PDB file of C-alpha atoms in Angstrom:
ATOM      1  CA  UNK A  21     147.936  61.093  54.119  1.00 43.00           C
ATOM      2  CA  UNK A  22     144.286  60.479  55.224  1.00 63.00           C
ATOM      3  CA  UNK A  23     142.853  63.625  53.633  1.00 56.00           C
ATOM      4  CA  UNK A  24     139.462  62.081  53.035  1.00 50.00           C
ATOM      5  CA  UNK A  25     139.076  61.049  56.663  1.00 49.00           C
ATOM      6  CA  UNK A  26     140.138  64.507  57.883  1.00 56.00           C
ATOM      7  CA  UNK A  27     137.749  66.212  55.483  1.00 49.00           C
ATOM      8  CA  UNK A  28     134.835  64.008  56.470  1.00 53.00           C
ATOM      9  CA  UNK A  29     135.555  64.511  60.181  1.00 51.00           C
ATOM     10  CA  UNK A  30     135.665  68.303  59.813  1.00 59.00           C
ATOM     11  CA  UNK A  31     132.525  68.295  57.676  1.00 54.00           C
ATOM     12  CA  UNK A  32     130.677  66.179  60.214  1.00 56.00           C
ATOM     13  CA  UNK A  33     131.668  68.515  63.068  1.00 52.00           C
ATOM     14  CA  UNK A  34     130.757  71.580  61.015  1.00 60.00           C
ATOM     15  CA  UNK A  35     127.274  70.242  60.298  1.00 60.00           C
ATOM     16  CA  UNK A  36     126.777  69.362  63.963  1.00 62.00           C
ATOM     17  CA  UNK A  37     128.003  72.812  65.083  1.00 61.00           C
ATOM     18  CA  UNK A  38     125.694  74.562  62.617  1.00 62.00           C
ATOM     19  CA  UNK A  39     122.728  72.527  63.832  1.00 65.00           C
ATOM     20  CA  UNK A  40     123.592  73.210  67.469  1.00 62.00           C
ATOM     21  CA  UNK A  41     123.848  76.943  66.784  1.00 68.00           C
ATOM     22  CA  UNK A  42     120.525  76.983  64.955  1.00 69.00           C
ATOM     23  CA  UNK A  43     118.879  75.116  67.789  1.00 77.00           C
ATOM     24  CA  UNK A  44     120.327  77.553  70.333  1.00 75.00           C
ATOM     25  CA  UNK A  45     119.191  80.547  68.287  1.00 78.00           C
ATOM     26  CA  UNK A  46     115.699  79.088  68.129  1.00 77.00           C
ATOM     27  CA  UNK A  47     115.654  78.699  71.895  1.00 79.00           C
ATOM     28  CA  UNK A  48     116.809  82.290  72.394  1.00 81.00           C
ATOM     29  CA  UNK A  49     114.121  83.533  70.014  1.00 86.00           C
ATOM     30  CA  UNK A  50     111.511  81.696  72.043  1.00 88.00           C
ATOM     31  CA  UNK A  51     112.938  83.227  75.225  1.00 88.00           C
ATOM     32  CA  UNK A  52     112.703  86.673  73.598  1.00 89.00           C
ATOM     33  CA  UNK A  53     109.023  86.001  72.893  1.00 91.00           C
ATOM     34  CA  UNK A  54     108.495  85.261  76.577  1.00 90.00           C
ATOM     35  CA  UNK A  55     110.226  88.542  77.451  1.00 91.00           C
ATOM     36  CA  UNK A  56     107.979  90.394  74.997  1.00 93.00           C
ATOM     37  CA  UNK A  57     104.936  88.728  76.515  1.00 93.00           C
ATOM     38  CA  UNK A  58     106.065  89.872  79.981  1.00 93.00           C
ATOM     39  CA  UNK A  59     106.446  93.444  78.722  1.00 93.00           C
ATOM     40  CA  UNK A  60     102.992  93.239  77.108  1.00 94.00           C
ATOM     41  CA  UNK A  61     101.512  92.197  80.460  1.00 94.00           C
ATOM     42  CA  UNK A  62     102.985  95.289  82.131  1.00 94.00           C
ATOM     43  CA  UNK A  63     101.847  97.581  79.316  1.00 94.00           C
ATOM     44  CA  UNK A  64      98.319  96.166  79.331  1.00 95.00           C
ATOM     45  CA  UNK A  65      98.114  96.460  83.118  1.00 94.00           C
ATOM     46  CA  UNK A  66      99.189 100.105  83.081  1.00 94.00           C
ATOM     47  CA  UNK A  67      96.635 100.842  80.359  1.00 95.00           C
ATOM     48  CA  UNK A  68      93.826  99.115  82.259  1.00 95.00           C
ATOM     49  CA  UNK A  69      94.681 100.933  85.489  1.00 95.00           C
ATOM     50  CA  UNK A  70      94.790 104.279  83.675  1.00 95.00           C
ATOM     51  CA  UNK A  71      91.426 103.666  81.992  1.00 95.00           C
ATOM     52  CA  UNK A  72      89.810 102.427  85.185  1.00 95.00           C
ATOM     53  CA  UNK A  73      91.180 105.460  87.041  1.00 94.00           C
ATOM     54  CA  UNK A  74      89.696 107.785  84.416  1.00 95.00           C
ATOM     55  CA  UNK A  75      86.287 106.147  84.819  1.00 95.00           C
ATOM     56  CA  UNK A  76      86.533 106.329  88.611  1.00 94.00           C
ATOM     57  CA  UNK A  77      87.524 110.013  88.589  1.00 95.00           C
ATOM     58  CA  UNK A  78      84.809 110.826  86.052  1.00 95.00           C
ATOM     59  CA  UNK A  79      82.104 109.120  88.109  1.00 95.00           C
ATOM     60  CA  UNK A  80      83.414 110.805  91.257  1.00 94.00           C
ATOM     61  CA  UNK A  81      83.354 114.198  89.577  1.00 94.00           C
ATOM     62  CA  UNK A  82      79.814 113.646  88.339  1.00 94.00           C
ATOM     63  CA  UNK A  83      78.708 112.599  91.814  1.00 94.00           C
ATOM     64  CA  UNK A  84      80.320 115.681  93.355  1.00 94.00           C
ATOM     65  CA  UNK A  85      78.502 117.915  90.866  1.00 95.00           C
ATOM     66  CA  UNK A  86      75.142 116.245  91.441  1.00 94.00           C
ATOM     67  CA  UNK A  87      75.587 116.367  95.219  1.00 93.00           C
ATOM     68  CA  UNK A  88      76.482 120.069  95.145  1.00 93.00           C
ATOM     69  CA  UNK A  89      73.501 120.697  92.897  1.00 94.00           C
ATOM     70  CA  UNK A  90      71.152 118.847  95.234  1.00 94.00           C
ATOM     71  CA  UNK A  91      72.578 120.663  98.265  1.00 93.00           C
ATOM     72  CA  UNK A  92      71.999 123.965  96.500  1.00 93.00           C
ATOM     73  CA  UNK A  93      68.412 122.942  95.791  1.00 92.00           C
ATOM     74  CA  UNK A  94      67.920 121.947  99.423  1.00 91.00           C
ATOM     75  CA  UNK A  95      69.257 125.299 100.631  1.00 90.00           C
ATOM     76  CA  UNK A  96      67.075 127.242  98.218  1.00 91.00           C
ATOM     77  CA  UNK A  97      64.038 125.221  99.203  1.00 90.00           C
ATOM     78  CA  UNK A  98      64.884 125.714 102.877  1.00 87.00           C
ATOM     79  CA  UNK A  99      65.220 129.457 102.383  1.00 88.00           C
ATOM     80  CA  UNK A 100      61.917 129.559 100.507  1.00 88.00           C
ATOM     81  CA  UNK A 101      60.130 127.485 103.157  1.00 85.00           C
ATOM     82  CA  UNK A 102      61.574 129.664 105.924  1.00 83.00           C
ATOM     83  CA  UNK A 103      60.474 132.867 104.179  1.00 84.00           C
ATOM     84  CA  UNK A 104      57.030 131.389 103.598  1.00 85.00           C
ATOM     85  CA  UNK A 105      56.801 130.349 107.259  1.00 80.00           C
ATOM     86  CA  UNK A 106      57.860 133.817 108.455  1.00 79.00           C
ATOM     87  CA  UNK A 107      55.357 135.490 106.117  1.00 78.00           C
ATOM     88  CA  UNK A 108      52.577 133.189 107.240  1.00 80.00           C
ATOM     89  CA  UNK A 109      53.459 133.797 110.904  1.00 74.00           C
ATOM     90  CA  UNK A 110      53.615 137.555 110.411  1.00 74.00           C
ATOM     91  CA  UNK A 111      50.245 137.471 108.710  1.00 75.00           C
ATOM     92  CA  UNK A 112      48.662 135.620 111.615  1.00 71.00           C
ATOM     93  CA  UNK A 113      50.467 137.828 114.114  1.00 67.00           C
ATOM     94  CA  UNK A 114      49.184 140.943 112.352  1.00 68.00           C
ATOM     95  CA  UNK A 115      45.585 139.827 112.648  1.00 68.00           C
ATOM     96  CA  UNK A 116      46.098 139.030 116.312  1.00 62.00           C
ATOM     97  CA  UNK A 117      47.683 142.464 116.913  1.00 63.00           C
ATOM     98  CA  UNK A 118      44.631 144.131 115.471  1.00 61.00           C
ATOM     99  CA  UNK A 119      42.371 142.105 117.714  1.00 59.00           C
ATOM    100  CA  UNK A 120      44.482 142.874 120.801  1.00 57.00           C
ATOM    101  CA  UNK A 121      44.486 146.622 120.099  1.00 58.00           C
ATOM    102  CA  UNK A 122      40.699 146.820 119.670  1.00 58.00           C
ATOM    103  CA  UNK A 123      39.759 144.581 122.555  1.00 55.00           C
ATOM    104  CA  UNK A 124      41.472 146.565 125.305  1.00 52.00           C
ATOM    105  CA  UNK A 125      42.239 143.331 127.174  1.00 49.00           C
ATOM    106  CA  UNK A 126      45.265 142.972 129.428  1.00 49.00           C
ATOM    107  CA  UNK A 127      47.746 140.193 129.292  1.00 46.00           C
ATOM    108  CA  UNK A 128      46.318 137.008 130.670  1.00 47.00           C
ATOM    109  CA  UNK A 129      45.492 133.493 129.838  1.00 48.00           C
ATOM    110  CA  UNK A 130      43.032 133.237 126.964  1.00 49.00           C
ATOM    111  CA  UNK A 131      43.089 136.934 126.106  1.00 55.00           C
ATOM    112  CA  UNK A 132      43.952 138.122 122.537  1.00 61.00           C
ATOM    113  CA  UNK A 133      47.287 139.521 123.785  1.00 60.00           C
ATOM    114  CA  UNK A 134      48.238 136.180 125.256  1.00 65.00           C
ATOM    115  CA  UNK A 135      47.334 134.450 122.005  1.00 62.00           C
ATOM    116  CA  UNK A 136      49.555 136.918 120.165  1.00 64.00           C
ATOM    117  CA  UNK A 137      52.474 136.121 122.428  1.00 67.00           C
ATOM    118  CA  UNK A 138      51.948 132.429 121.866  1.00 72.00           C
ATOM    119  CA  UNK A 139      51.858 133.014 118.103  1.00 66.00           C
ATOM    120  CA  UNK A 140      55.221 134.763 118.208  1.00 70.00           C
ATOM    121  CA  UNK A 141      56.681 131.740 119.961  1.00 75.00           C
ATOM    122  CA  UNK A 142      55.033 129.431 117.442  1.00 77.00           C
ATOM    123  CA  UNK A 143      56.441 131.451 114.554  1.00 73.00           C
ATOM    124  CA  UNK A 144      59.951 131.129 115.935  1.00 81.00           C
ATOM    125  CA  UNK A 145      59.426 127.419 116.473  1.00 80.00           C
ATOM    126  CA  UNK A 146      58.244 126.941 112.885  1.00 80.00           C
ATOM    127  CA  UNK A 147      61.230 128.857 111.585  1.00 81.00           C
ATOM    128  CA  UNK A 148      63.617 126.687 113.587  1.00 84.00           C
ATOM    129  CA  UNK A 149      61.887 123.534 112.338  1.00 86.00           C
ATOM    130  CA  UNK A 150      62.337 124.645 108.739  1.00 85.00           C
ATOM    131  CA  UNK A 151      66.002 125.425 109.377  1.00 86.00           C
ATOM    132  CA  UNK A 152      66.450 122.067 111.087  1.00 90.00           C
ATOM    133  CA  UNK A 153      64.770 120.246 108.207  1.00 89.00           C
ATOM    134  CA  UNK A 154      67.001 122.033 105.689  1.00 90.00           C
ATOM    135  CA  UNK A 155      70.165 121.199 107.629  1.00 91.00           C
ATOM    136  CA  UNK A 156      69.041 117.593 107.989  1.00 92.00           C
ATOM    137  CA  UNK A 157      68.419 117.311 104.246  1.00 92.00           C
ATOM    138  CA  UNK A 158      71.857 118.726 103.496  1.00 93.00           C
ATOM    139  CA  UNK A 159      73.519 116.398 106.015  1.00 94.00           C
ATOM    140  CA  UNK A 160      71.693 113.453 104.445  1.00 94.00           C
ATOM    141  CA  UNK A 161      72.959 114.386 100.980  1.00 94.00           C
ATOM    142  CA  UNK A 162      76.505 114.722 102.293  1.00 93.00           C
ATOM    143  CA  UNK A 163      76.245 111.397 104.121  1.00 94.00           C
ATOM    144  CA  UNK A 164      74.982 109.674 100.980  1.00 94.00           C
ATOM    145  CA  UNK A 165      77.923 111.102  99.045  1.00 94.00           C
ATOM    146  CA  UNK A 166      80.428 109.899 101.660  1.00 94.00           C
ATOM    147  CA  UNK A 167      78.892 106.403 101.661  1.00 95.00           C
ATOM    148  CA  UNK A 168      78.883 106.245  97.865  1.00 94.00           C
ATOM    149  CA  UNK A 169      82.439 107.537  97.465  1.00 94.00           C
ATOM    150  CA  UNK A 170      83.701 105.166 100.173  1.00 94.00           C
ATOM    151  CA  UNK A 171      82.106 102.192  98.448  1.00 94.00           C
ATOM    152  CA  UNK A 172      83.486 103.253  95.070  1.00 94.00           C
ATOM    153  CA  UNK A 173      86.975 103.752  96.512  1.00 94.00           C
ATOM    154  CA  UNK A 174      86.876 100.357  98.191  1.00 95.00           C
ATOM    155  CA  UNK A 175      85.767  98.689  94.947  1.00 94.00           C
ATOM    156  CA  UNK A 176      88.466 100.460  92.927  1.00 94.00           C
ATOM    157  CA  UNK A 177      91.210  99.646  95.441  1.00 94.00           C
ATOM    158  CA  UNK A 178      90.119  95.991  95.596  1.00 94.00           C
ATOM    159  CA  UNK A 179      90.157  95.727  91.814  1.00 94.00           C
ATOM    160  CA  UNK A 180      93.571  97.386  91.589  1.00 94.00           C
ATOM    161  CA  UNK A 181      95.103  95.088  94.219  1.00 94.00           C
ATOM    162  CA  UNK A 182      93.797  92.054  92.373  1.00 94.00           C
ATOM    163  CA  UNK A 183      94.951  93.401  89.000  1.00 94.00           C
ATOM    164  CA  UNK A 184      98.400  94.254  90.407  1.00 94.00           C
ATOM    165  CA  UNK A 185      98.763  90.757  91.846  1.00 94.00           C
ATOM    166  CA  UNK A 186      97.705  89.019  88.639  1.00 94.00           C
ATOM    167  CA  UNK A 187      99.890  91.239  86.475  1.00 94.00           C
ATOM    168  CA  UNK A 188     102.925  90.716  88.698  1.00 94.00           C
ATOM    169  CA  UNK A 189     102.362  86.944  88.746  1.00 94.00           C
ATOM    170  CA  UNK A 190     102.082  86.750  84.946  1.00 93.00           C
ATOM    171  CA  UNK A 191     105.122  88.969  84.491  1.00 94.00           C
ATOM    172  CA  UNK A 192     107.264  86.813  86.788  1.00 92.00           C
ATOM    173  CA  UNK A 193     105.967  83.640  85.131  1.00 93.00           C
ATOM    174  CA  UNK A 194     106.985  84.816  81.651  1.00 92.00           C
ATOM    175  CA  UNK A 195     110.357  85.970  82.959  1.00 92.00           C
ATOM    176  CA  UNK A 196     110.986  82.557  84.542  1.00 92.00           C
ATOM    177  CA  UNK A 197     110.057  80.860  81.282  1.00 91.00           C
ATOM    178  CA  UNK A 198     112.463  83.112  79.373  1.00 90.00           C
ATOM    179  CA  UNK A 199     115.304  82.366  81.810  1.00 90.00           C
ATOM    180  CA  UNK A 200     114.702  78.598  81.758  1.00 90.00           C
ATOM    181  CA  UNK A 201     114.420  78.591  77.969  1.00 88.00           C
ATOM    182  CA  UNK A 202     117.794  80.313  77.609  1.00 84.00           C
ATOM    183  CA  UNK A 203     119.377  77.930  80.106  1.00 84.00           C
ATOM    184  CA  UNK A 204     117.990  74.952  78.220  1.00 83.00           C
ATOM    185  CA  UNK A 205     119.229  76.415  74.943  1.00 78.00           C
ATOM    186  CA  UNK A 206     122.738  76.841  76.391  1.00 77.00           C
ATOM    187  CA  UNK A 207     122.810  73.330  77.842  1.00 79.00           C
ATOM    188  CA  UNK A 208     121.476  71.895  74.620  1.00 74.00           C
ATOM    189  CA  UNK A 209     124.109  73.776  72.651  1.00 64.00           C
ATOM    190  CA  UNK A 210     127.007  72.414  74.704  1.00 72.00           C
ATOM    191  CA  UNK A 211     125.495  68.932  74.608  1.00 69.00           C
ATOM    192  CA  UNK A 212     125.048  69.070  70.841  1.00 61.00           C
ATOM    193  CA  UNK A 213     128.577  70.396  70.362  1.00 62.00           C
ATOM    194  CA  UNK A 214     130.017  67.596  72.476  1.00 59.00           C
ATOM    195  CA  UNK A 215     127.935  65.045  70.596  1.00 63.00           C
ATOM    196  CA  UNK A 216     129.009  66.567  67.285  1.00 55.00           C
ATOM    197  CA  UNK A 217     132.657  66.405  68.296  1.00 54.00           C
ATOM    198  CA  UNK A 218     132.313  62.745  69.211  1.00 56.00           C
ATOM    199  CA  UNK A 219     130.496  62.066  65.968  1.00 57.00           C
ATOM    200  CA  UNK A 220     133.192  63.779  63.915  1.00 53.00           C
ATOM    201  CA  UNK A 221     135.878  61.704  65.640  1.00 53.00           C
ATOM    202  CA  UNK A 222     133.896  58.580  64.836  1.00 54.00           C
ATOM    203  CA  UNK A 223     133.535  59.663  61.222  1.00 53.00           C
ATOM    204  CA  UNK A 224     137.253  60.252  60.990  1.00 47.00           C
ATOM    205  CA  UNK A 225     137.862  56.786  62.438  1.00 53.00           C
ATOM    206  CA  UNK A 226     135.505  55.197  59.961  1.00 53.00           C
ATOM    207  CA  UNK A 227     137.371  56.682  57.027  1.00 50.00           C
ATOM    208  CA  UNK A 228     140.854  56.270  58.433  1.00 54.00           C
ATOM    209  CA  UNK A 229     142.235  53.302  60.423  1.00 57.00           C
ATOM    210  CA  UNK A 230     146.005  52.630  60.405  1.00 55.00           C
ATOM    211  CA  UNK A 231     145.488  48.981  61.298  1.00 51.00           C
ATOM    212  CA  UNK A 232     143.025  48.472  58.492  1.00 47.00           C
ATOM    213  CA  UNK A 233     145.390  50.197  56.058  1.00 47.00           C
ATOM    214  CA  UNK A 234     148.315  48.003  57.127  1.00 46.00           C
ATOM    215  CA  UNK A 235     146.307  44.833  56.697  1.00 45.00           C
ATOM    216  CA  UNK A 236     145.128  46.010  53.317  1.00 46.00           C
ATOM    217  CA  UNK A 237     148.694  46.766  52.227  1.00 50.00           C
ATOM    218  CA  UNK A 238     149.895  43.374  53.443  1.00 48.00           C
ATOM    219  CA  UNK A 239     147.149  41.564  51.537  1.00 42.00           C
ATOM    220  CA  UNK A 240     147.922  43.558  48.415  1.00 49.00           C
ATOM    221  CA  UNK A 241     151.662  42.814  48.652  1.00 51.00           C
ATOM    222  CA  UNK A 242     151.063  39.113  49.193  1.00 50.00           C
ATOM    223  CA  UNK A 243     148.753  38.954  46.217  1.00 43.00           C
ATOM    224  CA  UNK A 244     151.274  40.760  44.063  1.00 48.00           C
ATOM    225  CA  UNK A 245     154.096  38.440  45.165  1.00 51.00           C
ATOM    226  CA  UNK A 246     152.002  35.353  44.495  1.00 43.00           C
ATOM    227  CA  UNK A 247     151.112  36.613  41.044  1.00 44.00           C
ATOM    228  CA  UNK A 248     154.743  37.335  40.278  1.00 47.00           C
ATOM    229  CA  UNK A 249     155.768  33.794  41.394  1.00 50.00           C
ATOM    230  CA  UNK A 250     153.138  32.169  39.246  1.00 42.00           C
ATOM    231  CA  UNK A 251     154.206  34.166  36.225  1.00 45.00           C
ATOM    232  CA  UNK A 252     157.845  33.102  36.728  1.00 46.00           C
ATOM    233  CA  UNK A 253     157.101  29.298  36.516  1.00 46.00           C
ATOM    234  CA  UNK A 254     157.213  27.383  33.240  1.00 44.00           C
ATOM    235  CA  UNK A 255     155.197  24.296  32.410  1.00 42.00           C
ATOM    236  CA  UNK A 256     158.371  22.307  31.765  1.00 42.00           C
TER     237      UNK A 256
END
């Protein structure tokens, strides 16, 4: 019974199977690392987007506050300038009223009454100019805010599109690597198992060969028979 050959064949296959399994496990561990790297890419991207969004919203909020503050200043200044213009016009108009009442002149070109009428018109014009200047200042502040916010939004959206694209590309790349690594580990495992099976069969054959055993038995029997014949002869 070729117990030694069977034992050696099984041992050889067992060692090959263990090695193949270890190699496959190593490949799967590497694939898991690629999966973890892909997850890290997604996590990092979400964090970066959240932080960048916080900065964008903070800057936008600060700009809104400063714009409102500047608009309030412009309105207060406009109201002050308008009141000052009205007071100055009323002061001039008052002096002209006194002159018109003491002169006794009728309305006509160049008379004090005509000058007073012209001053009233000038006062209204000055008031409207102050109001127009105030509205123009406010519109300018609003326009500057719209231009700034539009530029900031465009910059943020451009950055986010680029970051999304890069993150998605890296994620897919790591996932492809993980898939290919597992496939290679599986193919390597089956290849190593087949090679181990062939090696174990070869080992069994090396330790057990019926033809070699028969020849060995024949040689041993012949040698024993020859020795027995020599021992049976006598010198006489």
